[in-house]
CSV table of C-alpha atoms in Angstrom, one decimal:
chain,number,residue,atom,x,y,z
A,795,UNK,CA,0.8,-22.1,17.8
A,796,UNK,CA,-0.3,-19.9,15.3
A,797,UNK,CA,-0.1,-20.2,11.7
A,798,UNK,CA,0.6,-18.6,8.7
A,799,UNK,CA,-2.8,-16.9,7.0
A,800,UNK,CA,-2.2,-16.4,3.6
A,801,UNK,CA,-6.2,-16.1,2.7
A,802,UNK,CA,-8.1,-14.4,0.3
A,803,UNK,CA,-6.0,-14.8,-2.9
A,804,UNK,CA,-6.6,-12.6,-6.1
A,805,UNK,CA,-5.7,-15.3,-8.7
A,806,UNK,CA,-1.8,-14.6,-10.3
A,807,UNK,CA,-0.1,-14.9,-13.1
A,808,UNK,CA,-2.5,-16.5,-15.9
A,809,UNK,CA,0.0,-17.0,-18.6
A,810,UNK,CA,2.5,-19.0,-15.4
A,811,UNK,CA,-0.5,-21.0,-14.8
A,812,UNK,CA,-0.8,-22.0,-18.2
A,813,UNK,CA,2.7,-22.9,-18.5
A,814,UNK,CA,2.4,-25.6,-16.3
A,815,UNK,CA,-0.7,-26.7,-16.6
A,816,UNK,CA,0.3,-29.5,-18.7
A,817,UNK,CA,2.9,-31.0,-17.1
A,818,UNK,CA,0.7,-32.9,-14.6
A,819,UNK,CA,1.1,-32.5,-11.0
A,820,UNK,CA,4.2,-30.7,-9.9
A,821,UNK,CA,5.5,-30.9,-6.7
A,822,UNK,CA,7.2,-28.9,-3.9
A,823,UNK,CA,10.0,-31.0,-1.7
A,824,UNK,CA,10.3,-30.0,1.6
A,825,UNK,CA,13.8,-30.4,3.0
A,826,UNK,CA,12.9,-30.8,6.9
A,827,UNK,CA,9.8,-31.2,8.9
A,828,UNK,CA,6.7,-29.4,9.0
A,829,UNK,CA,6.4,-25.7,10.3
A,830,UNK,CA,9.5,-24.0,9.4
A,831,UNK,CA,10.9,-21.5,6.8
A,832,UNK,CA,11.5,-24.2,3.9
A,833,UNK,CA,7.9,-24.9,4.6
A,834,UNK,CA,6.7,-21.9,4.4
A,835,UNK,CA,9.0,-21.5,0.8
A,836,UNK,CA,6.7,-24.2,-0.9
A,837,UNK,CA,3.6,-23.2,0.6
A,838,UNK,CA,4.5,-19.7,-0.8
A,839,UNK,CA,5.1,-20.7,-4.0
A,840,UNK,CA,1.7,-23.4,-3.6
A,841,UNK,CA,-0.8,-20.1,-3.4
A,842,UNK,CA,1.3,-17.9,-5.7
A,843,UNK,CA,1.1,-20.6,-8.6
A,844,UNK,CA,-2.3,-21.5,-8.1
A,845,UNK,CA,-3.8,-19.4,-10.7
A,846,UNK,CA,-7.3,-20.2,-11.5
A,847,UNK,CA,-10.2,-23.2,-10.4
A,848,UNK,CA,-9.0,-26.3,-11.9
A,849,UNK,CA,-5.1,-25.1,-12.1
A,850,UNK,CA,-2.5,-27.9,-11.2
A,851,UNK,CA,-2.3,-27.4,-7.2
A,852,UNK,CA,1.9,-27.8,-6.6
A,853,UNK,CA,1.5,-30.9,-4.1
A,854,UNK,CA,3.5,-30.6,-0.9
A,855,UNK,CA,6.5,-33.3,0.3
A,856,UNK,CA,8.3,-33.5,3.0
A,857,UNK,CA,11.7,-34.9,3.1
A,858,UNK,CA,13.7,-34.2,6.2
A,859,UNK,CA,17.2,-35.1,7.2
A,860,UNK,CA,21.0,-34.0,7.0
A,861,UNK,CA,19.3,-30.4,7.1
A,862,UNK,CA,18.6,-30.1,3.2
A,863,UNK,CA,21.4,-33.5,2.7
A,864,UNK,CA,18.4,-36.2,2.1
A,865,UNK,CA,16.6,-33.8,-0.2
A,866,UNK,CA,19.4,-32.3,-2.3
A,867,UNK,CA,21.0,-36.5,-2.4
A,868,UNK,CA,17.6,-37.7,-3.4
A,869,UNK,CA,17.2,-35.4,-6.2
A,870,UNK,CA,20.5,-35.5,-7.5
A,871,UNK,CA,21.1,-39.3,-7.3
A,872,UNK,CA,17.8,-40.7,-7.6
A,873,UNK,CA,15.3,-38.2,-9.4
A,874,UNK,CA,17.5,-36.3,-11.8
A,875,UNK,CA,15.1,-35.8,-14.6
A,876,UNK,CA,12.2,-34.9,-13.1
A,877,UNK,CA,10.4,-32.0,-15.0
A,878,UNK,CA,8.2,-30.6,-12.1
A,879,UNK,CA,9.9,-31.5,-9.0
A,880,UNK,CA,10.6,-28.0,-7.2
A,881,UNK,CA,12.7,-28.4,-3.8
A,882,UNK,CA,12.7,-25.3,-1.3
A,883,UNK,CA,16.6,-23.7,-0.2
A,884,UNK,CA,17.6,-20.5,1.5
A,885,UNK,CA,21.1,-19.3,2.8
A,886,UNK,CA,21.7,-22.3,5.0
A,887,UNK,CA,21.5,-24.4,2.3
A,888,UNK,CA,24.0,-22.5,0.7
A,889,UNK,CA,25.9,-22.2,4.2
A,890,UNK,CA,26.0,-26.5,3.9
A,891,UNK,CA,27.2,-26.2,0.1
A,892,UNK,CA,30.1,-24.0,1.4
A,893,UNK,CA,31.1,-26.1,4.3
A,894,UNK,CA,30.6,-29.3,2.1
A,895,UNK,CA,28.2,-30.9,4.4
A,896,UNK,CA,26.7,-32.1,1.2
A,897,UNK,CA,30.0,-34.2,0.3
A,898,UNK,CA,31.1,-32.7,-2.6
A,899,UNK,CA,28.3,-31.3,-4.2
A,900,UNK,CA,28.4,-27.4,-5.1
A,901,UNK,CA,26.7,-24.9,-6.8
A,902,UNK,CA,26.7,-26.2,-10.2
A,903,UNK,CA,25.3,-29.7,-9.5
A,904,UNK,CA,21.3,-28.7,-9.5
A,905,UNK,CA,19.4,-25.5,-11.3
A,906,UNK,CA,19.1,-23.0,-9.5
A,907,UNK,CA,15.5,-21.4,-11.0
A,908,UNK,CA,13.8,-18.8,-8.7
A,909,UNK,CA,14.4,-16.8,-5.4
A,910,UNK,CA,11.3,-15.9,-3.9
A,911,UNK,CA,12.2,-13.4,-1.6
A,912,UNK,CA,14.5,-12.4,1.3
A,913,UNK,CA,14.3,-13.2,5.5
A,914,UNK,CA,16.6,-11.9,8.3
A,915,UNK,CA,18.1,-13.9,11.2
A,916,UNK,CA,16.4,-13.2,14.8
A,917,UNK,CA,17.2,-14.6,18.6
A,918,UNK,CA,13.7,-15.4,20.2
A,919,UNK,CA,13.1,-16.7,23.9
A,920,UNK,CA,9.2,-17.9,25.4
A,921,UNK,CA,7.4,-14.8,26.6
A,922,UNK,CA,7.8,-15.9,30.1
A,923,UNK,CA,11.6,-15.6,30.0
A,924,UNK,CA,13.1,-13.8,32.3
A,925,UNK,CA,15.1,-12.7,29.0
A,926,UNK,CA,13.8,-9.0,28.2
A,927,UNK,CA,16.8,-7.5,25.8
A,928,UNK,CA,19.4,-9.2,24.4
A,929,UNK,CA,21.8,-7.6,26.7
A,930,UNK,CA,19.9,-9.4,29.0
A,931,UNK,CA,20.6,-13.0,27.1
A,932,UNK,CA,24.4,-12.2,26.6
A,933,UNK,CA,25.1,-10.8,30.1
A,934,UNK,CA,23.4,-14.8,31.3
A,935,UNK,CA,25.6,-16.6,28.7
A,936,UNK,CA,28.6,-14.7,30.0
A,937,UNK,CA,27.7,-15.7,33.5
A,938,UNK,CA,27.0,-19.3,33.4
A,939,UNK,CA,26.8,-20.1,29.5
A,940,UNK,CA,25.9,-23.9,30.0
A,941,UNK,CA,22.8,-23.3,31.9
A,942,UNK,CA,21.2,-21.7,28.6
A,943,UNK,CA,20.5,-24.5,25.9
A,944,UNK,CA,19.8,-22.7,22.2
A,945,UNK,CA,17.9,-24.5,19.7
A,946,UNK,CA,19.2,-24.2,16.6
A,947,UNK,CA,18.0,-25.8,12.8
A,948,UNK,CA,21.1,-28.3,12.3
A,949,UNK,CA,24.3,-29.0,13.9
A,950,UNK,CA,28.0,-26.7,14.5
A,951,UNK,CA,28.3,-25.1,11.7
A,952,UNK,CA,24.1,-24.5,10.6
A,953,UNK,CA,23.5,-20.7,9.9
A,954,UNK,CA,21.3,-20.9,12.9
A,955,UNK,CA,24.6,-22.2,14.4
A,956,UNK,CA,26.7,-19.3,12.8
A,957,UNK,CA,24.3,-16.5,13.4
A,958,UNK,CA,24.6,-17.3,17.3
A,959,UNK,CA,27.8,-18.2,17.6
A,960,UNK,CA,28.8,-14.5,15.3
A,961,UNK,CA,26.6,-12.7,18.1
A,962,UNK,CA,28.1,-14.6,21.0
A,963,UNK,CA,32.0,-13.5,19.6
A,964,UNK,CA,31.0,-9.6,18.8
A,965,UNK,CA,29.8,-10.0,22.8
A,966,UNK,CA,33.0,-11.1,23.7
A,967,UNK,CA,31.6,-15.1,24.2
A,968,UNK,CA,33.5,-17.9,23.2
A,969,UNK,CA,31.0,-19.8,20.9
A,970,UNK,CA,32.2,-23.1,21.7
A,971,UNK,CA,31.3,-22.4,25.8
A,972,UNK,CA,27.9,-22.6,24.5
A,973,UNK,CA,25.1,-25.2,24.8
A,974,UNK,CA,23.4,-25.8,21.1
A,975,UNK,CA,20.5,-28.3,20.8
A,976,UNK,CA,20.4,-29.5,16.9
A,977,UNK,CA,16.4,-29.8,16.0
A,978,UNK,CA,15.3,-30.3,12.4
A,979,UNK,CA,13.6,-27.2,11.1
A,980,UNK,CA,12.7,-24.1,12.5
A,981,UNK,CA,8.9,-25.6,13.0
A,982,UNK,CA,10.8,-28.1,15.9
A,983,UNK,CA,13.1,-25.6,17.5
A,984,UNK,CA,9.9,-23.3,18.5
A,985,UNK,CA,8.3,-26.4,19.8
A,986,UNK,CA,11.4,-27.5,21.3
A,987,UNK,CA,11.3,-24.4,23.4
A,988,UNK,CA,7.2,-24.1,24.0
A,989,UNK,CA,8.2,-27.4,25.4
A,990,UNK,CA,10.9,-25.6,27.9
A,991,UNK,CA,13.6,-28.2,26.4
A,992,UNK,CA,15.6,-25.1,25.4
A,993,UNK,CA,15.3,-21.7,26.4
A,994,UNK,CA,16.9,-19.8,23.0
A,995,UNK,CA,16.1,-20.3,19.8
A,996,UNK,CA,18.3,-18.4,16.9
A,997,UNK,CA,16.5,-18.9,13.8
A,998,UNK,CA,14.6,-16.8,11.3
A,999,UNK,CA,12.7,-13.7,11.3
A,1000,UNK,CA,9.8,-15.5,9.1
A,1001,UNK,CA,9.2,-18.5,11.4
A,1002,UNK,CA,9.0,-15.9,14.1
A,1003,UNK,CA,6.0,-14.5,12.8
A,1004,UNK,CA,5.0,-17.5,12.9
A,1005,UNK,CA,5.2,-18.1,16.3
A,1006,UNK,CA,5.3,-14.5,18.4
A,1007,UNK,CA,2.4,-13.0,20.0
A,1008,UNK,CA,1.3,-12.0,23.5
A,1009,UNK,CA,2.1,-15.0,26.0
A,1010,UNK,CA,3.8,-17.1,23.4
A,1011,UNK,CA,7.1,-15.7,21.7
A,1012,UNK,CA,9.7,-12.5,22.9
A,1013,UNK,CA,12.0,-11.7,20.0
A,1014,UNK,CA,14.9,-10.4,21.2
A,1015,UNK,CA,16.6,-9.1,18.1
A,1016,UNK,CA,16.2,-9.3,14.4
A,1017,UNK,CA,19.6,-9.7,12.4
A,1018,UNK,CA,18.7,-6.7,9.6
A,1019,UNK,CA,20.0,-3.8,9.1
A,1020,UNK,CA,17.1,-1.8,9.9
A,1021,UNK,CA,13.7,-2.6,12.0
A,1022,UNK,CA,11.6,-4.8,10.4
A,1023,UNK,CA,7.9,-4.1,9.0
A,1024,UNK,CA,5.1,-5.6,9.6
A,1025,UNK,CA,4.3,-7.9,13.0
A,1026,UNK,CA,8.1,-7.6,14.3
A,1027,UNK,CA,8.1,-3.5,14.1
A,1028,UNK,CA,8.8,-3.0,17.3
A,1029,UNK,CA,11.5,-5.4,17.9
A,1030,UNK,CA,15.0,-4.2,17.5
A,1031,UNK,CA,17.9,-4.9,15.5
A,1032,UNK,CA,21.1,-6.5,17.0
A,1033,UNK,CA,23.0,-3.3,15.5
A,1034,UNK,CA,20.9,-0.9,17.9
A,1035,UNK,CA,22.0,-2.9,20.9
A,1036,UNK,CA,25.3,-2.9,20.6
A,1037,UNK,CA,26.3,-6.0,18.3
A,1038,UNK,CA,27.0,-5.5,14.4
A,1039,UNK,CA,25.7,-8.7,13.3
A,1040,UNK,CA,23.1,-8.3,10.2
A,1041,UNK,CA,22.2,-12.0,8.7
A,1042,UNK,CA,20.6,-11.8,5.3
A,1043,UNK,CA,18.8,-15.2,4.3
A,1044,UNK,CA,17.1,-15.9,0.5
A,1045,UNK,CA,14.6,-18.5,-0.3
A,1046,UNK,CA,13.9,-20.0,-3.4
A,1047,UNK,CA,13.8,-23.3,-5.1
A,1048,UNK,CA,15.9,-25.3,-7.7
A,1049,UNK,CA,15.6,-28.3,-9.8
A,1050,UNK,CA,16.9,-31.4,-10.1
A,1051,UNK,CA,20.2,-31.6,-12.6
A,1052,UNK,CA,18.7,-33.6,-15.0
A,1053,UNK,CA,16.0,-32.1,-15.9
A,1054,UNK,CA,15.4,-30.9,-19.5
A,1055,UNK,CA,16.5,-27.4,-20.6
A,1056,UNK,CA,12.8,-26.6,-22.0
A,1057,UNK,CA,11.0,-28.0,-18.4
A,1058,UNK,CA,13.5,-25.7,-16.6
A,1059,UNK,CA,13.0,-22.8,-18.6
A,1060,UNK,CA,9.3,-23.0,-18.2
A,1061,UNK,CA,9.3,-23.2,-14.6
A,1062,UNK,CA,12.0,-20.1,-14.5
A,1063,UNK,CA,9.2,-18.2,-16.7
A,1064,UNK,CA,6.7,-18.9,-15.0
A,1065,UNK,CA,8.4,-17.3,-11.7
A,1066,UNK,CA,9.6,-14.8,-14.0
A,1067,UNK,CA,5.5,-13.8,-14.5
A,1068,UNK,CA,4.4,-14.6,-10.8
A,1069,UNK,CA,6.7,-12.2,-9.5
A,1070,UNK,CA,5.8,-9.5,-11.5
A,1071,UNK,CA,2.4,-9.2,-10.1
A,1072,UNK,CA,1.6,-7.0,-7.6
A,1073,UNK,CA,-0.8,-10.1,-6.4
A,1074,UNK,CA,2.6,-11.9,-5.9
A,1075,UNK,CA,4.2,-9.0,-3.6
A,1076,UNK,CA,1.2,-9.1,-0.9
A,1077,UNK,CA,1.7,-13.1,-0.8
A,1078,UNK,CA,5.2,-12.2,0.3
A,1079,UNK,CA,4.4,-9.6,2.2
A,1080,UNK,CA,2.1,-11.7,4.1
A,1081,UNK,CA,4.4,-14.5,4.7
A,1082,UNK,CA,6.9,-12.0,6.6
A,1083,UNK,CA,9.5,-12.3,3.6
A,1084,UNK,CA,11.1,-8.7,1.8
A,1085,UNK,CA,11.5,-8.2,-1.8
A,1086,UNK,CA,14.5,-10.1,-3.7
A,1087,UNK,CA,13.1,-11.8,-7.1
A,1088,UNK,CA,16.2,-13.2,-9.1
A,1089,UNK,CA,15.9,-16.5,-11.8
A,1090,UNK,CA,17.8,-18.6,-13.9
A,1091,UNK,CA,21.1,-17.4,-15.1
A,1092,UNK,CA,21.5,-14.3,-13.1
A,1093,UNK,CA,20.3,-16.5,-9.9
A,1094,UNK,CA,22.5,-19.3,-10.8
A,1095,UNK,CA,25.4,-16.3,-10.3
A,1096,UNK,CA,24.3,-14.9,-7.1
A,1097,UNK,CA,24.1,-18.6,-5.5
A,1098,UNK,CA,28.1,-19.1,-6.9
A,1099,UNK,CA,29.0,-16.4,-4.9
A,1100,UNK,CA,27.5,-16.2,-2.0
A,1101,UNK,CA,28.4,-19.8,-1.7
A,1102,UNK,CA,32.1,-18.4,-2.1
A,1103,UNK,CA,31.3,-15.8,0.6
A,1104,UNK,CA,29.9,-18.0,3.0
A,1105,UNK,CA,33.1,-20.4,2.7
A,1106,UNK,CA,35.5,-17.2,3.7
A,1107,UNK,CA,32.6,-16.6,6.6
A,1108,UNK,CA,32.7,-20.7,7.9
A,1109,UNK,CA,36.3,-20.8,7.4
A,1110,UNK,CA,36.7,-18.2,10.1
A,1111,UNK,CA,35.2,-20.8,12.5
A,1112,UNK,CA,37.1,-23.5,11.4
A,1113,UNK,CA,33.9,-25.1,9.9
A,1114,UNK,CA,34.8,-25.8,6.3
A,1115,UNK,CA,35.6,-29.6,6.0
């Protein structure tokens, strides 16, 4: 498969790698396994904050399970005051937050302290499929809908879930004729279908990148409202083939609730500097992501609502518990 290259670094953000410096060894948690988006959210923020030899390197955890549930249950039960403990979201986990597959946790329970940058939904098949549009999938999921099995990051109600299911009803498909395979991560849904266990993945325009090439990936559609840039130019949006479906997803990380008002201000500073530099801008360029930099208060305000929107958006598939 191939990976990620985010290589020859110009160091960023001096002053952010100074504001950490002494707090020890800060750490990145994961929410699912290995190879997906919310990896590639720490490992983002891994290069940008490594300023200088000898900087604090932002150590890498993995904690799948409950897509995001272990991580965001661990953190707020268990770890609540830890100063340099970062954990990785995007839209999803604000999609589970909305539906209250967290219990009933919201919004307010953690801090909220940088977004990083902005992905789009996609629909990818193997390169071999006989799959070449996605008028191609959709006219095969009208015809026999349970020969097709979709791997999707989570269960019924997942964005991945959503995304599909909101093509699949502007196409005239019942959703719940489909076949959904839940996988943990986007990293497991690729291999999933490398493995010819499922035949569709719906996930994310970044862990595409990841993944398409000559004889490995076809992306059939990218949920944005215009062509992407970059390694997925050529591939075209839903819109241009006929279904108005644009996904927006944001990545960033939060904190524990517990953690001291000075620790979280420093790490919302700090983010504050590393996006500023243009250094920071190829690193997202490079990991397939598009400009959105919000942090602390103002992106504390943006999660409240779009957790609001997301619960009118689930609530239209009966998926808010």
């Amino acid at each position: 498969m191939a990976r990620m290259k985010l290589r020859n670094l110009i160091p960023l953000a001096l002053l952010a790698a100074c504001a950490i410096a002494h707090a020890g060894e800060p750490e990145c948690v994961i929410p699912s396994k290995p190879g997906g988006a919310m990896d590639l959210t720490c490992k983002l923020a891994q290069k940008a904050l490594l300023a200088k030899p000898g900087a604090p390197k932002l150590k890498l955890t993995y904690l799948p399970g409950g897509i995001g549930a272990v991580a965001w249950h661990t953190l707020v039960s268990q770890r609540r005051p830890e100063p340099d403990t970062l954990v990785a979201f995007s839209g999803g986990s604000l999609l589970n937050l909305a539906q209250g597959k967290f219990g009933k946790a919201g919004p307010s329970d953690v801090r909220w302290v940088a977004a990083m940058g902005a992905d789009y939904g996609m629909i990818a098949v193997r390169a071999d499929s006989p799959y070449r549009t996605l008028g191609d999938l959709l006219e095969a999921l009208r015809a026999a809908p349970q020969k097709v099995l979709i791997g999707v990051s989570g269960t019924i109600g997942s964005q991945d879930w959503l995304k599909m299911a909101m093509v699949a009803r502007h196409a005239g498909i019942d959703p719940k004729q489909l076949r959904f395979v839940a996988l943990e991560g986007g990293g497991e849904a690729f291999t999933a279908m490398n493995a010819s266990f499922v035949q569709v993945v719906s996930g994310d325009a970044s862990e595409a990148k990841l993944y398409a090439g000559p004889g490995k990936v076809r992306v059939l559609a990218v949920l944005s409202e215009h062509r992407l840039p970059g390694a997925l130019a050529q591939v075209p949006t839903a819109r241009e083939q006929g279904i108005d479906v644009v996904w927006p997803i944001i990545r960033g990380v939060w904190m524990a609730p517990g953690v001291p008002e000075a620790d979280y201000r420093r790490w919302v500073e700090a983010f504050d500097r590393m996006e500023a530099s243009p250094e920071f801008a190829q690193l997202r360029t490079e990991a397939g992501l598009y400009p959105f930099s919000l942090t602390g208060d103002a992106l504390t305000q943006y999660i409240k609502k779009a957790v609001n929107d997301y619960t009118r958006q689930a609530m239209q598939f009966n998926l808010v518990r």
